[in-house]
Amino acid sequence: MNAFPASGVITAFVVAILLSTVLGFLLGRALTRSRYLERLTRAETKAQLLSARTEDLEADAQMAGEITAAIGPLAASVRHLHENIQAQDRTQIEQITRLNAQISHLSQQNLRLQESTGSLANALNSTTQRGDWGEVQLKRIVEYAGLLPHVDFDTQVTAMRDGVRHRPDMIVHLPGGGTIIIDAKTPLSARMTESDSTNDDHAKALLRHVDSLASKEYWRSFDTTPDFVVCFVPTDGLLSAAAATYPKMIDHALGKGVVLASPATLLVLLKTVALNWRQADMSTSAAEVLRLGTELYERIGTLVTHVSRMGTSLDRSVEDYNRFVSSLETRFLVTARKFPSTGIVDTELDTVAELDSRSRHLSAAELSKPHLPGFDTVQERGSA
């Protein structure tokens, strides 16, 4: 009885071991299968995810290709725009460089202009230099008008009147011996100051100068001179500024025998004088041509007289020749022609013919009557 339970126990133990082994195997297999299924599920899930990602990547790649195709021209345009911007930047830099150089050059010119303006202001503040500048301007205008120095005009001519010496800046000669007196010492000091009353001061200075010129009465110092003197103002702006400040400036000057003339006004006056000189020269030339024509006409009359006398002398010579031939034929050749009949000579003498043509007399009325009626009247009119 004790042996059976022991073997039963062993058997039961073995069976239990087998059962536990089988159960462990089954449990392990089930666990392995569950793990395999779990892994398979995960793999399928990953495959699905990979497939989805692949499809997404393919869609993204297609979209990227479309985007690339669409953005390609835009990128080229952007590159072209970038190149243009760089070229414009370079051009602007070059222009800015040139502009800086020009600004520097203009600054230097401005400095030189300021120095020249200062020198000009100092020069115009000087009465002597101001007068010289006005005289130079006046001489240029006179020469531009076509007048010749020392022929049509003279400068710094001195004249004495009542023991006082008068010397205007210029005298313009007129045809027939007349003269026009010009003064070029216009006051400019008031225009050199920068103040609110500049035009006022300039107008007053010009009025004082007009009164001073009028008091000198230059026209009384020269013969056949109009009763006025020309006051030359070097620029139109000076005269306009003075006239704008004092509107009666020109009338006041004319009332005192002073003619205010700007360069334009004086040029017109001198052009008129030059035209009168040309007409006077033409009149002188016409009178000289008339005198020469008259002298030539008188000499032609003398020549016609000599020709007529020579023709008469030729006619008289022809008559004398014919008388000589007649006498030769009747008195000498009649006897001489008898010599061949005597046998002394063999040849006969030729007959001497008389001349039957006469000289041609002048038939033109102008040559036959050189002193025509009315010619003396024309001659007297040309001399006048």
XYZ file of C-alpha atoms in Angstrom:
384
model
C 0.000 0.000 0.000
C 2.856 2.389 0.611
C 4.437 1.644 -2.768
C 1.345 2.547 -4.733
C 0.923 5.958 -3.411
C 4.524 6.691 -4.039
C 4.317 5.686 -7.671
C 1.020 7.449 -7.932
C 2.617 10.481 -6.577
C 5.428 10.161 -8.987
C 3.056 9.580 -11.820
C 0.936 12.421 -10.720
C 4.069 14.486 -10.443
C 5.178 13.475 -13.914
C 1.749 14.075 -15.261
C 1.730 17.391 -13.568
C 5.082 18.119 -15.067
C 3.877 17.054 -18.485
C 0.726 19.024 -18.059
C 2.665 22.016 -16.934
C 5.018 21.546 -19.837
C 2.142 21.205 -22.249
C 0.400 24.125 -20.643
C 3.601 26.128 -20.705
C 4.138 25.151 -24.337
C 0.580 26.018 -25.178
C 0.824 29.232 -23.231
C 4.144 30.052 -24.846
C 2.757 29.245 -28.242
C -0.300 31.302 -27.556
C 1.862 34.083 -26.283
C 4.171 33.776 -29.276
C 1.177 33.668 -31.607
C -0.322 36.720 -29.945
C 2.992 38.461 -30.229
C 3.272 37.422 -33.860
C -0.222 38.576 -34.535
C 0.574 41.796 -32.730
C 3.747 42.201 -34.793
C 1.884 41.325 -37.960
C -0.752 43.873 -37.070
C 1.930 46.417 -36.431
C 3.667 45.533 -39.706
C 0.414 45.838 -41.597
C -0.223 49.155 -39.861
C 3.279 50.287 -40.749
C 2.806 49.075 -44.326
C -0.426 51.012 -44.534
C 1.295 54.031 -43.036
C 4.214 53.617 -45.441
C 1.806 53.246 -48.329
C -0.070 56.351 -47.198
C 3.192 58.190 -46.775
C 4.347 57.025 -50.162
C 1.154 58.252 -51.718
C 1.551 61.548 -49.820
C 5.165 61.792 -50.932
C 4.177 61.083 -54.520
C 1.442 63.720 -54.259
C 3.935 66.100 -52.679
C 6.469 65.334 -55.411
C 3.852 65.966 -58.094
C 2.815 69.167 -56.379
C 6.487 70.146 -56.024
C 6.997 69.526 -59.740
C 3.956 71.656 -60.564
C 5.149 74.335 -58.163
C 8.635 74.139 -59.683
C 7.184 74.437 -63.195
C 5.118 77.425 -62.078
C 7.882 79.088 -60.080
C 10.613 78.517 -62.733
C 9.740 81.597 -64.910
C 9.158 83.591 -61.758
C 12.621 82.627 -60.525
C 14.133 83.645 -63.865
C 12.261 86.956 -63.632
C 13.502 87.409 -60.095
C 17.081 86.739 -61.208
C 16.671 89.181 -64.131
C 15.181 91.747 -61.759
C 18.073 91.204 -59.368
C 20.579 91.742 -62.180
C 18.749 94.897 -63.282
C 18.726 96.200 -59.733
C 22.467 95.550 -59.467
C 23.054 97.351 -62.806
C 20.909 100.282 -61.654
C 22.805 100.380 -58.395
C 26.093 100.570 -60.281
C 24.678 103.278 -62.568
C 23.406 105.274 -59.592
C 26.768 104.967 -57.914
C 28.478 106.251 -61.060
C 25.951 109.082 -61.387
C 26.373 110.004 -57.734
C 30.145 110.021 -58.239
C 29.844 112.298 -61.282
C 27.327 114.462 -59.440
C 29.710 114.828 -56.526
C 32.475 115.834 -58.947
C 30.176 118.368 -60.630
C 29.063 119.729 -57.262
C 32.698 120.126 -56.286
C 33.406 121.884 -59.600
C 30.378 124.150 -59.115
C 31.550 124.963 -55.612
C 34.920 126.024 -56.979
C 33.241 128.073 -59.700
C 30.982 129.651 -57.089
C 34.030 130.641 -55.067
C 35.680 132.131 -58.152
C 32.413 133.892 -59.046
C 32.218 135.349 -55.550
C 35.784 136.581 -55.873
C 35.039 138.056 -59.311
C 31.848 139.652 -57.988
C 33.775 141.165 -55.114
C 36.395 142.493 -57.519
C 33.668 143.885 -59.788
C 31.937 145.519 -56.829
C 35.205 147.108 -55.740
C 35.859 148.254 -59.285
C 32.397 149.746 -59.681
C 32.747 151.540 -56.371
C 35.708 153.390 -57.858
C 34.664 156.451 -59.863
C 37.613 156.183 -62.263
C 37.166 152.482 -62.984
C 33.404 152.916 -63.263
C 33.954 155.634 -65.855
C 36.429 153.461 -67.750
C 33.948 150.576 -67.797
C 31.214 152.853 -69.130
C 33.553 154.211 -71.810
C 34.528 150.680 -72.889
C 30.859 149.685 -73.143
C 30.117 152.881 -75.082
C 32.975 152.310 -77.526
C 31.857 148.740 -78.193
C 28.314 149.866 -78.962
C 29.538 152.660 -81.251
C 31.800 150.302 -83.189
C 29.020 147.692 -83.375
C 26.790 150.378 -84.916
C 29.292 150.638 -87.785
C 30.998 153.919 -86.875
C 34.773 154.308 -87.243
C 36.999 155.907 -84.574
C 38.601 159.264 -85.490
C 36.325 159.336 -88.541
C 32.738 159.096 -87.282
C 33.453 159.671 -83.578
C 36.163 160.881 -81.191
C 36.744 160.309 -77.481
C 37.936 162.691 -74.762
C 37.687 165.815 -76.943
C 38.496 168.990 -74.995
C 36.740 172.318 -75.587
C 37.174 175.661 -73.826
C 34.239 177.938 -72.954
C 34.415 180.975 -70.715
C 37.810 179.911 -69.469
C 36.487 176.512 -68.348
C 37.669 173.256 -69.935
C 34.943 170.787 -70.924
C 35.776 167.221 -71.947
C 32.874 164.867 -72.718
C 33.493 161.127 -73.035
C 32.593 160.924 -76.734
C 31.540 163.091 -79.653
C 29.714 161.480 -82.576
C 30.022 163.391 -85.832
C 26.947 163.952 -87.997
C 26.852 164.520 -91.763
C 27.113 168.211 -92.510
C 29.363 169.001 -89.542
C 26.989 168.389 -86.621
C 27.923 166.501 -83.436
C 26.196 164.500 -80.692
C 27.769 164.605 -77.229
C 27.709 161.439 -75.058
C 28.605 161.079 -71.366
C 29.325 157.626 -69.856
C 29.940 158.409 -66.160
C 26.723 156.943 -64.775
C 26.672 156.669 -60.945
C 26.593 153.041 -59.759
C 27.701 153.260 -56.114
C 24.151 153.049 -54.771
C 23.600 149.750 -56.612
C 26.609 148.186 -54.884
C 25.014 148.350 -51.404
C 22.534 145.750 -50.157
C 19.732 147.630 -48.449
C 16.017 148.185 -48.789
C 16.535 151.695 -50.155
C 18.970 150.668 -52.924
C 16.663 151.636 -55.829
C 15.773 154.884 -54.056
C 19.416 155.839 -53.610
C 20.238 154.859 -57.196
C 17.402 156.995 -58.587
C 18.515 159.997 -56.503
C 22.137 159.542 -57.610
C 21.070 159.403 -61.258
C 18.951 162.548 -60.803
C 21.924 164.388 -59.325
C 24.070 163.252 -62.253
C 21.437 164.498 -64.724
C 21.373 167.903 -63.024
C 25.187 168.023 -63.097
C 25.288 167.215 -66.829
C 22.626 169.808 -67.560
C 24.593 172.473 -65.709
C 27.704 171.850 -67.858
C 25.803 172.638 -71.103
C 28.199 170.719 -73.312
C 26.257 171.710 -76.447
C 27.391 175.328 -76.040
C 31.041 174.276 -76.294
C 30.723 172.787 -79.799
C 29.399 174.178 -83.060
C 26.235 172.858 -84.754
C 25.384 170.612 -81.816
C 21.784 169.809 -80.764
C 20.740 171.291 -77.425
C 21.083 168.064 -75.496
C 23.661 165.622 -74.174
C 23.242 161.840 -74.154
C 23.722 160.209 -70.729
C 24.723 156.606 -71.405
C 23.542 154.051 -68.802
C 25.633 150.846 -69.242
C 22.747 148.389 -68.614
C 19.014 148.453 -69.263
C 18.337 147.211 -65.713
C 19.889 150.307 -64.118
C 17.723 152.651 -66.168
C 14.592 150.527 -65.619
C 15.168 150.411 -61.843
C 15.616 154.184 -61.658
C 12.577 154.844 -63.867
C 10.466 152.429 -61.800
C 11.425 154.254 -58.600
C 10.971 157.729 -60.102
C 8.550 157.505 -63.098
C 9.227 161.102 -64.160
C 12.965 160.451 -64.441
C 13.116 160.518 -68.269
C 10.820 163.578 -68.578
C 12.858 165.404 -65.937
C 16.084 164.638 -67.844
C 14.619 165.702 -71.213
C 13.435 168.950 -69.683
C 17.034 169.709 -68.719
C 18.503 168.720 -72.103
C 19.745 165.294 -71.039
C 18.740 162.146 -72.946
C 18.967 158.972 -70.828
C 20.008 156.139 -73.153
C 20.392 152.448 -72.392
C 22.572 150.255 -74.676
C 19.567 149.311 -76.826
C 18.372 152.923 -77.193
C 21.855 154.234 -77.942
C 22.447 151.492 -80.506
C 19.303 152.553 -82.398
C 20.448 156.200 -82.326
C 23.933 155.330 -83.570
C 22.553 153.006 -86.248
C 20.525 155.980 -87.512
C 23.671 158.130 -87.549
C 25.542 155.415 -89.464
C 22.682 155.230 -91.983
C 22.828 159.011 -92.447
C 26.566 158.746 -93.048
C 26.021 156.084 -95.707
C 23.361 158.202 -97.400
C 25.651 161.229 -97.214
C 28.457 159.184 -98.796
C 26.063 158.042 -101.508
C 25.000 161.662 -102.142
C 28.646 162.716 -102.316
C 29.396 159.846 -104.687
C 26.374 160.735 -106.816
C 27.527 164.376 -107.000
C 31.025 163.225 -107.952
C 29.603 160.903 -110.632
C 27.522 163.810 -111.969
C 30.590 166.078 -112.025
C 32.664 163.432 -113.826
C 29.812 162.802 -116.279
C 29.536 166.500 -117.031
C 33.283 166.784 -117.573
C 33.282 163.680 -119.781
C 30.346 165.028 -121.788
C 32.131 168.333 -122.386
C 35.274 166.501 -123.454
C 33.233 164.355 -125.850
C 31.956 167.593 -127.414
C 35.526 168.799 -127.905
C 36.476 165.420 -129.387
C 33.502 165.594 -131.790
C 34.683 169.047 -132.940
C 38.162 167.674 -133.636
C 36.717 164.674 -135.501
C 34.530 166.966 -137.610
C 37.507 169.135 -138.454
C 39.567 166.086 -139.354
C 36.758 164.858 -141.645
C 36.632 168.254 -143.344
C 40.406 168.178 -143.757
C 40.166 164.697 -145.273
C 37.540 165.889 -147.775
C 39.739 168.840 -148.699
C 42.710 166.490 -149.123
C 40.624 164.277 -151.440
C 39.692 167.326 -153.522
C 43.330 168.428 -153.728
C 44.287 164.866 -154.709
C 41.702 164.770 -157.474
C 42.881 168.145 -158.811
C 46.445 166.864 -158.781
C 45.434 163.709 -160.655
C 43.519 165.764 -163.233
C 46.491 168.025 -163.765
C 48.792 164.985 -163.994
C 46.596 163.385 -166.641
C 46.116 166.489 -168.748
C 49.495 168.122 -168.388
C 52.106 165.392 -167.870
C 50.913 161.921 -168.755
C 49.630 162.994 -172.183
C 53.177 163.731 -173.312
C 54.692 160.783 -171.377
C 52.432 158.241 -173.134
C 54.003 159.178 -176.521
C 57.338 157.586 -175.605
C 56.292 153.978 -176.504
C 55.582 155.038 -180.065
C 59.167 156.214 -180.442
C 60.513 152.804 -179.415
C 62.363 154.066 -176.385
C 60.122 152.112 -173.943
C 57.854 149.129 -174.381
C 55.406 149.468 -171.468
C 52.409 151.705 -171.223
C 51.832 153.953 -168.203
C 48.883 153.068 -165.963
C 45.971 155.384 -165.589
C 45.776 157.273 -162.311
C 42.201 157.109 -160.960
C 40.564 159.866 -159.012
C 38.983 159.318 -155.560
C 35.194 159.497 -155.574
C 34.553 158.612 -151.852
C 34.329 161.151 -149.072
C 34.638 160.945 -145.275
C 31.519 160.054 -143.273
C 30.149 162.872 -141.167
C 28.792 162.385 -137.610
C 25.031 161.865 -137.757
C 24.108 161.252 -134.057
C 22.250 164.158 -132.510
C 24.138 163.810 -129.225
C 27.479 164.118 -131.060
C 26.442 166.801 -133.483
C 24.922 168.870 -130.605
C 26.896 168.121 -127.434
C 25.299 170.930 -125.438
C 21.707 169.722 -125.175
C 18.875 171.869 -123.829
C 18.344 171.345 -120.080
C 21.833 169.935 -119.514
C 22.969 173.019 -117.647
C 19.869 172.767 -115.405
C 20.711 169.153 -114.493
C 24.314 170.155 -113.815
C 23.231 172.977 -111.492
C 20.806 170.651 -109.656
C 23.570 168.055 -109.082
C 25.915 170.723 -107.759
C 23.244 171.903 -105.351
